[in-house]
Short mmCIF file of C-alpha atoms and ligand atoms in Angstrom, two decimals:
data_model
loop_
_atom_site.label_atom_id
_atom_site.label_comp_id
_atom_site.label_asym_id
_atom_site.label_seq_id
_atom_site.Cartn_x
_atom_site.Cartn_y
_atom_site.Cartn_z
CA MET A 1 102.70 138.32 110.44
CA THR A 2 104.29 138.11 107.00
CA GLN A 3 102.46 136.51 104.10
CA GLU A 4 104.72 133.45 104.29
CA GLU A 5 104.15 133.07 108.05
CA THR A 6 100.45 133.20 107.37
CA LYS A 7 100.82 130.50 104.72
CA MET A 8 102.61 128.27 107.23
CA GLU A 9 99.85 128.84 109.82
CA LYS A 10 97.26 127.97 107.19
CA ILE A 11 99.05 124.78 106.22
CA ILE A 12 99.34 123.69 109.86
CA SER A 13 95.68 124.43 110.45
CA LEU A 14 94.58 122.58 107.29
CA CYS A 15 96.74 119.60 108.28
CA LYS A 16 94.97 119.35 111.60
CA ARG A 17 91.46 120.13 110.33
CA ARG A 18 91.63 117.58 107.55
CA GLY A 19 93.43 114.74 109.31
CA PHE A 20 96.96 115.00 107.95
CA VAL A 21 99.08 115.88 110.98
CA TYR A 22 98.29 116.33 114.68
CA GLN A 23 100.46 117.44 117.54
CA GLY A 24 102.07 114.42 119.27
CA SER A 25 100.42 113.42 122.61
CA GLU A 26 98.03 116.33 122.15
CA ILE A 27 95.55 115.49 124.91
CA TYR A 28 98.41 115.73 127.43
CA GLY A 29 99.48 119.12 126.17
CA GLY A 30 101.78 117.67 123.50
CA LEU A 31 105.40 116.59 123.48
CA ALA A 32 107.74 119.06 121.79
CA GLY A 33 109.21 117.88 118.51
CA THR A 34 106.78 115.00 117.98
CA TRP A 35 103.92 114.78 115.50
CA ASP A 36 101.23 112.21 114.80
CA TYR A 37 99.89 111.48 111.35
CA GLY A 38 96.19 111.04 110.61
CA PRO A 39 94.67 109.02 107.76
CA TYR A 40 95.56 111.40 104.91
CA GLY A 41 98.99 112.17 106.36
CA VAL A 42 99.87 108.48 106.56
CA THR A 43 98.77 107.90 102.98
CA LEU A 44 100.67 110.95 101.75
CA LYS A 45 103.79 109.69 103.50
CA ASN A 46 103.31 106.17 102.15
CA ASN A 47 102.88 107.50 98.60
CA ILE A 48 106.10 109.51 98.92
CA LYS A 49 107.98 106.52 100.35
CA GLY A 50 106.52 104.31 97.59
CA LEU A 51 107.78 106.65 94.85
CA TRP A 52 111.21 106.75 96.48
CA TRP A 53 111.38 102.96 96.80
CA LYS A 54 110.27 102.55 93.21
CA ARG A 55 112.84 104.98 91.79
CA PHE A 56 115.79 103.90 93.91
CA VAL A 57 115.16 100.19 94.55
CA GLU A 58 112.52 98.57 92.33
CA ASP A 59 113.53 100.25 89.08
CA ARG A 60 117.23 99.49 89.50
CA ASP A 61 119.29 96.32 89.43
CA ASP A 62 122.06 97.62 91.66
CA MET A 63 120.11 98.43 94.81
CA TYR A 64 119.21 96.18 97.75
CA GLY A 65 116.67 97.01 100.42
CA VAL A 66 117.32 96.46 104.12
CA ASP A 67 115.36 97.11 107.28
CA ALA A 68 117.74 97.17 110.23
CA ALA A 69 116.91 97.45 113.93
CA ILE A 70 116.53 100.93 115.38
CA ILE A 71 118.39 100.04 118.56
CA MET A 72 121.94 98.93 117.86
CA ASN A 73 125.00 97.87 119.80
CA GLN A 74 126.51 100.98 121.43
CA ASN A 75 129.83 100.21 119.73
CA VAL A 76 128.22 101.06 116.38
CA TRP A 77 127.79 104.65 117.56
CA LYS A 78 131.23 104.80 119.12
CA ALA A 79 132.88 103.64 115.89
CA SER A 80 130.75 105.89 113.69
CA GLY A 81 131.81 108.95 115.66
CA HIS A 82 128.32 109.76 116.92
CA VAL A 83 129.04 109.23 120.63
CA SER A 84 131.92 111.69 120.55
CA GLY A 85 130.77 114.06 117.84
CA PHE A 86 127.03 114.08 117.08
CA SER A 87 126.30 117.29 118.87
CA ASP A 88 125.05 120.83 118.48
CA PRO A 89 126.27 123.86 120.44
CA LEU A 90 123.98 124.71 123.34
CA SER A 91 123.74 127.93 125.34
CA GLU A 92 121.86 128.25 128.61
CA CYS A 93 120.46 131.47 130.05
CA LYS A 94 121.89 132.25 133.48
CA LYS A 95 118.67 134.02 134.47
CA CYS A 96 115.69 131.97 133.19
CA GLY A 97 117.48 128.67 132.51
CA HIS A 98 116.12 128.37 128.95
CA ARG A 99 118.35 126.55 126.50
CA PHE A 100 119.07 127.45 122.90
CA ARG A 101 121.02 126.20 119.92
CA THR A 102 123.88 128.68 119.84
CA ASP A 103 124.21 128.73 116.05
CA GLN A 104 120.56 129.75 115.70
CA LEU A 105 120.84 132.79 117.97
CA GLU A 106 121.02 136.32 116.63
CA ASP A 107 123.13 137.37 119.62
CA PRO A 108 124.97 134.40 121.19
CA LYS A 109 125.38 136.30 124.47
CA LYS A 110 121.79 137.43 125.04
CA CYS A 111 118.76 135.29 125.96
CA PRO A 112 116.01 135.80 123.34
CA ASP A 113 113.37 134.97 125.97
CA CYS A 114 114.27 137.18 128.95
CA GLY A 115 117.26 139.25 127.78
CA GLY A 116 119.50 137.61 130.42
CA VAL A 117 123.11 136.65 129.88
CA LEU A 118 123.81 133.34 128.13
CA GLY A 119 126.55 131.08 129.46
CA GLU A 120 129.40 129.71 127.37
CA ALA A 121 128.25 127.37 124.60
CA ARG A 122 128.82 123.67 125.25
CA GLN A 123 128.40 120.67 122.97
CA PHE A 124 125.13 118.77 123.48
CA ASN A 125 124.94 115.21 122.12
CA MET A 126 121.68 114.75 120.25
CA MET A 127 121.32 110.99 120.55
CA PHE A 128 118.54 109.62 122.76
CA LYS A 129 120.21 107.35 125.26
CA THR A 130 118.52 104.31 126.72
CA ASN A 131 119.35 101.02 128.42
CA VAL A 132 118.69 97.65 126.91
CA GLY A 133 117.59 94.91 129.30
CA PRO A 134 116.83 95.06 133.03
CA LEU A 135 120.23 96.38 134.17
CA GLU A 136 121.17 100.03 133.99
CA SER A 137 124.91 99.89 133.49
CA GLU A 138 127.58 101.22 131.14
CA ASP A 139 127.36 97.97 129.18
CA SER A 140 123.60 98.17 128.65
CA ILE A 141 123.65 101.67 127.15
CA SER A 142 122.21 102.02 123.68
CA TYR A 143 120.84 104.83 121.55
CA LEU A 144 117.88 105.35 119.29
CA ARG A 145 119.54 105.68 115.90
CA PRO A 146 120.05 109.29 114.77
CA GLU A 147 120.42 108.16 111.14
CA THR A 148 119.38 104.98 109.34
CA ALA A 149 122.76 104.85 107.58
CA GLN A 150 124.62 102.82 110.18
CA GLY A 151 122.13 99.95 109.85
CA MET A 152 123.37 99.58 106.29
CA PHE A 153 127.10 99.82 107.02
CA VAL A 154 126.90 97.11 109.67
CA ASN A 155 125.02 94.86 107.21
CA PHE A 156 127.49 95.39 104.38
CA LYS A 157 129.16 92.01 105.00
CA ASN A 158 125.83 90.20 105.35
CA ILE A 159 124.80 91.48 101.94
CA LEU A 160 128.16 90.56 100.39
CA ASP A 161 128.01 87.04 101.85
CA THR A 162 124.38 86.31 101.05
CA ILE A 163 123.53 88.27 97.89
CA HIS A 164 127.03 88.46 96.35
CA PRO A 165 126.63 91.78 94.54
CA THR A 166 129.50 93.29 92.58
CA LEU A 167 130.52 96.94 92.83
CA PRO A 168 128.98 99.38 92.31
CA PHE A 169 125.88 98.62 94.36
CA GLY A 170 123.78 100.30 96.99
CA LEU A 171 121.81 99.50 100.11
CA ALA A 172 118.57 101.37 100.68
CA GLN A 173 116.49 101.78 103.78
CA ILE A 174 113.47 103.71 104.96
CA GLY A 175 112.96 104.05 108.68
CA LYS A 176 112.71 106.12 111.80
CA ALA A 177 115.52 108.25 113.13
CA PHE A 178 115.62 110.14 116.40
CA ARG A 179 117.45 113.30 117.41
CA ASN A 180 117.08 115.14 120.66
CA GLU A 181 117.04 118.47 118.86
CA ILE A 182 117.70 121.43 121.15
CA ALA A 183 115.14 123.53 119.32
CA PRO A 184 112.58 121.58 117.28
CA ARG A 185 110.76 124.06 115.09
CA ASP A 186 108.84 124.91 111.95
CA PHE A 187 106.11 122.28 112.31
CA ILE A 188 107.38 118.90 111.00
CA PHE A 189 110.56 120.41 109.52
CA ARG A 190 112.76 119.85 112.56
CA SER A 191 111.38 117.21 114.87
CA ARG A 192 112.83 114.80 117.38
CA GLU A 193 111.40 111.71 115.73
CA PHE A 194 111.28 111.50 111.96
CA GLU A 195 111.81 109.16 109.03
CA GLN A 196 114.71 108.97 106.64
CA MET A 197 115.01 107.37 103.22
CA GLU A 198 118.71 106.68 102.75
CA ILE A 199 121.06 104.99 100.33
CA GLU A 200 124.62 103.91 100.97
CA TYR A 201 126.02 103.39 97.50
CA PHE A 202 129.38 101.58 97.39
CA VAL A 203 131.89 102.23 94.63
CA LYS A 204 135.54 101.71 93.74
CA PRO A 205 137.49 104.64 95.21
CA ASP A 206 138.22 106.22 91.81
CA ASP A 207 134.57 106.15 90.78
CA TRP A 208 133.16 108.40 93.49
CA LYS A 209 132.97 111.61 91.45
CA LYS A 210 130.87 110.26 88.57
CA THR A 211 128.58 108.43 91.01
CA PHE A 212 128.15 111.59 93.05
CA GLU A 213 127.16 113.51 89.91
CA SER A 214 124.70 110.82 88.84
CA PHE A 215 122.99 111.05 92.23
CA VAL A 216 122.71 114.83 91.95
CA LYS A 217 120.51 114.15 88.91
CA GLU A 218 118.58 111.38 90.66
CA VAL A 219 117.81 113.58 93.66
CA HIS A 220 116.39 116.24 91.35
CA ALA A 221 114.41 113.59 89.49
CA PHE A 222 112.86 112.46 92.77
CA THR A 223 111.76 116.02 93.59
CA THR A 224 109.92 115.95 90.26
CA ASP A 225 108.41 112.52 91.07
CA VAL A 226 106.70 114.00 94.13
CA GLY A 227 105.56 117.06 92.20
CA LEU A 228 107.85 119.76 93.58
CA ASP A 229 108.42 122.86 91.49
CA LYS A 230 112.01 122.72 90.15
CA LYS A 231 112.34 126.46 90.73
CA HIS A 232 111.98 125.90 94.48
CA VAL A 233 114.85 123.39 94.78
CA HIS A 234 118.43 124.69 95.05
CA GLU A 235 121.84 123.12 95.43
CA LEU A 236 124.20 124.32 98.14
CA GLU A 237 127.80 123.13 98.12
CA ILE A 238 128.87 122.74 101.75
CA ALA A 239 132.25 124.31 102.44
CA ASP A 240 135.24 122.58 104.04
CA GLY A 241 134.90 122.78 107.78
CA ASP A 242 131.07 122.88 107.68
CA ARG A 243 130.56 119.28 106.59
CA ALA A 244 129.77 116.32 108.85
CA HIS A 245 132.86 114.57 110.22
CA TYR A 246 132.61 111.71 107.69
CA SER A 247 132.14 113.72 104.50
CA LYS A 248 134.63 114.91 101.88
CA ARG A 249 131.94 116.51 99.76
CA THR A 250 128.35 117.43 100.55
CA ILE A 251 125.60 119.09 98.60
CA ASP A 252 122.49 120.17 100.46
CA PHE A 253 119.36 120.32 98.37
CA GLU A 254 117.48 123.29 99.75
CA PHE A 255 113.83 124.10 99.29
CA ASP A 256 111.95 127.39 99.47
CA PHE A 257 109.84 126.59 102.53
CA PRO A 258 107.40 129.28 103.73
CA PHE A 259 109.88 130.07 106.54
CA GLY A 260 112.86 130.40 104.17
CA LYS A 261 115.32 128.41 102.10
CA LYS A 262 116.25 125.37 104.18
CA GLU A 263 117.75 121.90 103.78
CA LEU A 264 115.42 119.36 102.23
CA PHE A 265 117.84 116.54 101.33
CA GLY A 266 121.57 115.89 101.51
CA LEU A 267 124.10 114.12 99.34
CA ALA A 268 127.44 113.19 100.86
CA TYR A 269 130.65 111.47 99.83
CA ARG A 270 131.37 109.47 102.98
CA THR A 271 134.61 108.01 101.55
CA ASP A 272 135.53 104.70 103.23
CA PHE A 273 135.11 106.34 106.64
CA ASP A 274 132.29 104.15 107.98
CA LEU A 275 133.31 100.73 106.66
CA LYS A 276 136.87 101.36 107.79
CA ALA A 277 135.78 102.52 111.24
CA HIS A 278 133.50 99.48 111.69
CA SER A 279 136.20 97.11 110.38
CA GLU A 280 138.67 98.44 112.92
CA ALA A 281 136.24 98.56 115.84
CA SER A 282 134.53 95.20 115.25
CA LYS A 283 137.65 93.41 114.00
CA VAL A 284 135.51 92.04 111.18
CA ASP A 285 136.95 92.42 107.71
CA LEU A 286 134.66 94.66 105.69
CA SER A 287 136.81 94.77 102.58
CA TYR A 288 135.70 93.76 99.10
CA PHE A 289 137.56 91.53 96.67
CA ASP A 290 137.44 92.75 93.11
CA GLU A 291 137.56 89.75 90.76
CA GLU A 292 138.47 91.90 87.78
CA THR A 293 141.61 93.47 89.20
CA LYS A 294 142.24 90.78 91.83
CA THR A 295 142.58 93.46 94.48
CA ARG A 296 141.04 93.80 97.91
CA PHE A 297 139.97 97.19 99.27
CA ILE A 298 137.38 98.99 101.35
CA PRO A 299 134.75 100.47 99.04
CA HIS A 300 133.93 104.16 99.15
CA CYS A 301 130.42 105.37 99.73
CA ILE A 302 128.07 107.98 98.28
CA GLU A 303 125.05 108.73 100.43
CA PRO A 304 121.87 110.45 99.26
CA SER A 305 119.72 111.10 102.31
CA PHE A 306 116.08 112.17 102.23
CA GLY A 307 113.80 113.21 105.10
CA VAL A 308 110.24 111.95 104.71
CA GLU A 309 108.64 114.72 106.79
CA ARG A 310 110.58 117.46 105.01
CA THR A 311 109.35 116.01 101.72
CA VAL A 312 105.80 116.03 103.09
CA LEU A 313 106.18 119.67 104.14
CA ALA A 314 107.70 120.71 100.80
CA VAL A 315 104.91 118.90 98.94
CA LEU A 316 102.26 120.57 101.12
CA SER A 317 103.89 123.94 100.71
CA ASP A 318 104.02 123.74 96.90
CA ALA A 319 100.50 122.30 96.76
CA TYR A 320 98.76 124.84 99.02
CA THR A 321 96.67 127.10 96.76
CA GLU A 322 93.97 129.68 97.32
CA ASP A 323 91.77 130.84 94.47
CA GLU A 324 88.24 131.75 93.55
CA ILE A 325 85.85 129.47 91.77
CA ASP A 326 82.41 130.66 90.61
CA GLY A 327 82.87 133.76 92.75
CA GLU A 328 83.62 131.72 95.86
CA LYS A 329 86.98 131.62 97.65
CA ARG A 330 88.47 128.19 98.08
CA VAL A 331 91.59 126.46 99.37
CA TYR A 332 92.95 123.39 97.67
CA LEU A 333 96.03 121.21 97.66
CA LYS A 334 97.37 120.94 94.15
CA PHE A 335 99.03 117.58 94.79
CA SER A 336 100.52 115.64 91.95
CA PRO A 337 98.09 112.71 91.49
CA LYS A 338 100.98 110.38 92.35
CA VAL A 339 101.18 111.63 95.94
CA ALA A 340 97.54 112.61 96.51
CA PRO A 341 96.12 110.48 99.36
CA ILE A 342 92.80 110.18 97.55
CA LYS A 343 92.85 109.99 93.77
CA VAL A 344 89.13 109.84 93.07
CA ALA A 345 86.00 110.60 95.10
CA VAL A 346 82.70 109.16 93.89
CA PHE A 347 79.42 110.93 94.74
CA PRO A 348 75.74 110.33 94.14
CA LEU A 349 74.28 113.73 93.24
CA LEU A 350 71.63 113.32 95.96
CA LYS A 351 71.93 111.27 99.09
CA ASN A 352 68.23 110.46 99.39
CA LYS A 353 67.79 108.88 95.94
CA PRO A 354 68.56 105.16 96.30
CA MET A 355 69.03 104.66 92.57
CA LEU A 356 71.77 107.33 92.49
CA VAL A 357 73.41 105.96 95.62
CA GLU A 358 73.36 102.40 94.28
CA LYS A 359 74.83 103.41 90.93
CA ALA A 360 77.51 105.53 92.62
CA GLN A 361 78.41 102.60 94.84
CA GLU A 362 78.64 100.32 91.85
CA ILE A 363 81.03 102.76 90.13
CA PHE A 364 83.02 103.17 93.35
CA ASN A 365 83.49 99.38 93.54
CA LEU A 366 84.47 99.24 89.89
CA LEU A 367 87.10 101.97 90.21
CA ARG A 368 88.71 100.73 93.41
CA LYS A 369 89.55 97.44 91.68
CA ASP A 370 92.08 99.28 89.51
CA ILE A 371 92.84 102.53 91.30
CA LYS A 372 94.34 102.92 94.76
CA GLY A 373 92.78 105.69 96.82
CA VAL A 374 89.12 105.83 95.78
CA VAL A 375 86.46 106.98 98.27
CA PHE A 376 82.69 107.13 98.29
CA ASP A 377 81.17 110.29 99.75
CA ASP A 378 77.49 111.21 100.13
CA ASN A 379 77.89 113.47 103.14
CA GLY A 380 76.48 117.01 102.89
CA ASN A 381 75.63 118.77 99.65
CA ILE A 382 77.74 118.45 96.54
CA GLY A 383 79.42 121.84 97.07
CA LYS A 384 80.59 120.79 100.53
CA ARG A 385 81.92 117.51 99.16
CA TYR A 386 83.94 119.38 96.52
CA ARG A 387 85.41 121.70 99.18
CA ARG A 388 86.36 118.73 101.33
CA GLN A 389 88.04 116.89 98.47
CA ASP A 390 89.76 120.09 97.30
CA GLU A 391 91.23 120.61 100.74
CA ILE A 392 92.72 117.13 100.84
CA GLY A 393 93.96 117.46 97.27
CA THR A 394 91.80 114.89 95.46
CA PRO A 395 92.45 115.35 91.72
CA TYR A 396 89.07 114.04 90.51
CA CYS A 397 85.47 113.92 91.74
CA VAL A 398 83.03 111.66 89.91
CA THR A 399 79.32 112.41 90.22
CA VAL A 400 76.45 110.11 89.35
CA ASP A 401 73.32 112.06 88.38
CA PHE A 402 69.96 111.29 86.81
CA ASP A 403 71.38 111.42 83.28
CA THR A 404 73.84 108.68 84.26
CA ILE A 405 70.90 106.35 84.80
CA GLU A 406 68.11 107.67 82.62
CA LYS A 407 70.11 108.55 79.51
CA ASP A 408 73.10 106.27 79.99
CA ALA A 409 75.10 109.49 79.67
CA GLY A 410 78.07 108.47 81.75
CA VAL A 411 79.19 110.43 84.81
CA THR A 412 80.58 113.91 85.35
CA VAL A 413 84.26 114.14 86.23
CA ARG A 414 85.31 117.34 87.93
CA ASN A 415 88.90 118.47 87.70
CA ARG A 416 90.22 119.79 91.03
CA ASP A 417 92.42 122.53 89.56
CA THR A 418 90.09 124.01 86.97
CA GLY A 419 86.75 123.13 88.55
CA LYS A 420 85.66 122.10 85.03
CA GLN A 421 83.35 119.13 84.57
CA GLU A 422 83.40 116.66 81.76
CA ARG A 423 81.04 113.81 80.86
CA VAL A 424 82.84 110.49 80.67
CA LYS A 425 81.38 107.13 79.66
CA ILE A 426 81.50 104.59 82.49
CA LYS A 427 83.44 102.06 80.45
CA GLU A 428 86.12 104.69 79.76
CA LEU A 429 86.28 105.95 83.31
CA THR A 430 89.11 103.81 84.71
CA LYS A 431 91.37 104.69 81.79
CA TYR A 432 90.48 108.38 82.10
CA LEU A 433 91.26 108.47 85.81
CA LYS A 434 94.20 106.12 86.03
CA VAL A 435 97.25 107.97 87.33
N1 GAP B 1 122.88 109.91 107.10
C1 GAP B 1 123.13 111.26 106.84
C2 GAP B 1 122.27 112.15 107.59
O1 GAP B 1 121.55 111.74 108.48
P1 GAP B 1 121.52 114.66 107.80
O2 GAP B 1 121.77 115.82 106.89
O3 GAP B 1 121.83 114.84 109.23
O4 GAP B 1 122.35 113.45 107.18
C3 GAP B 1 119.53 113.76 106.40
O5 GAP B 1 120.02 114.19 107.64
C4 GAP B 1 118.12 114.25 106.16
O6 GAP B 1 117.28 113.88 107.25
C5 GAP B 1 118.00 115.78 106.10
O7 GAP B 1 118.33 116.25 104.81
C6 GAP B 1 116.54 115.97 106.43
O8 GAP B 1 115.74 115.72 105.30
C7 GAP B 1 116.29 114.87 107.46
N2 GAP B 1 116.38 115.39 108.84
C8 GAP B 1 117.50 115.57 109.57
N3 GAP B 1 117.20 116.03 110.80
C9 GAP B 1 115.86 116.16 110.86
C10 GAP B 1 114.93 116.56 111.87
N4 GAP B 1 115.33 116.92 113.09
N5 GAP B 1 113.61 116.55 111.59
C11 GAP B 1 113.18 116.15 110.36
N6 GAP B 1 114.01 115.74 109.37
C12 GAP B 1 115.33 115.74 109.61
#
């Protein structure tokens, strides 16, 4: 096992042990490519989604949120090109029957499981097919969306007609996407059910380049929002021929995951491909009338696309730290306070002293009025409580001791990263801890 493989194993084990991520359907032996999130995992995801929504929707005047249905009319996926083209190459072993993604094989002719001969690669469509309603017929076919994007293209006209925005403007959406990946792998990195945070930003055709460049900066800024180390994020220009069918330019933002440099986010110039395709297929006019130039045209689209789970994994990977404190080994998650599921834990020094417990509870109630993510913990000794909070990445632990009560000496605030403790007056505590 290499050091990086070990790190991945440790992250997976911490995620389970501390209630971040569990295997999907675990008591039935699991379901490949699915993961369930426990209390800290949900909060971590929500914090990441909240920062994204703030940066890209709340803090801007040119962005509109939508939340479209996951199941859409099958014609959406025909027009978008997904029915005919959303596929990966698949090879099947003639001996053991195992199936592989051809482009991930070292030797495309040899089965990595049994050494048998692999058959010719064929295209495998990754959309999950289902039927809507009680009849199973061609007409009732639908798909679980493989990207949230199409929900925004098909609502383009609704937004124009009801909100009346002028170009440039964007639609933003956070929601589930589903892909029947041939080989889900690397924990939550490649799963069959995941969440995307996507923007379809519409511009005049000539403006695409400058908008694309401005989103390159915004994507980097978001990686900083969630606390990723800039040195671990890299841009990869995708060559002609390797891009998705709709894209004229794509940059992948790659991250140094423990298992290698892999795609974290994508930024694509989708031209007018989608609006044009939906206009033609639905026979609904999806053009835009520009009052300034008195011209009518189909806007072009820039699409920054972010995976929630990949952000979670990148954040966990950058945060995972092992060190020694007072001669004792410890593991902690060095989360940015903005994403940390718990910001502050409040302890009474001793569990069996009612006056300490009462005071700690009073402080806990005071802090939670202003700070999101405050917990009270009197379980086990203080050392154990620190370990627990370190492992879930809590930036601050506040302890109420006898001096708090007897000498009105404030509380001790322990810093997760340094282990250092500082006395802070109770009336200054909220300000000190506010993140
Ligand atoms: N709408 C464009 C689009 O869907 P994509 O590159 O296929 O583009 C965008 O996906 C992002 O979604 C990726 O950069 C990644 O963060 C996330 N993603 C894609 N497939 C995934 C999977 N199987 N598991 C987890 N995240 C995935």
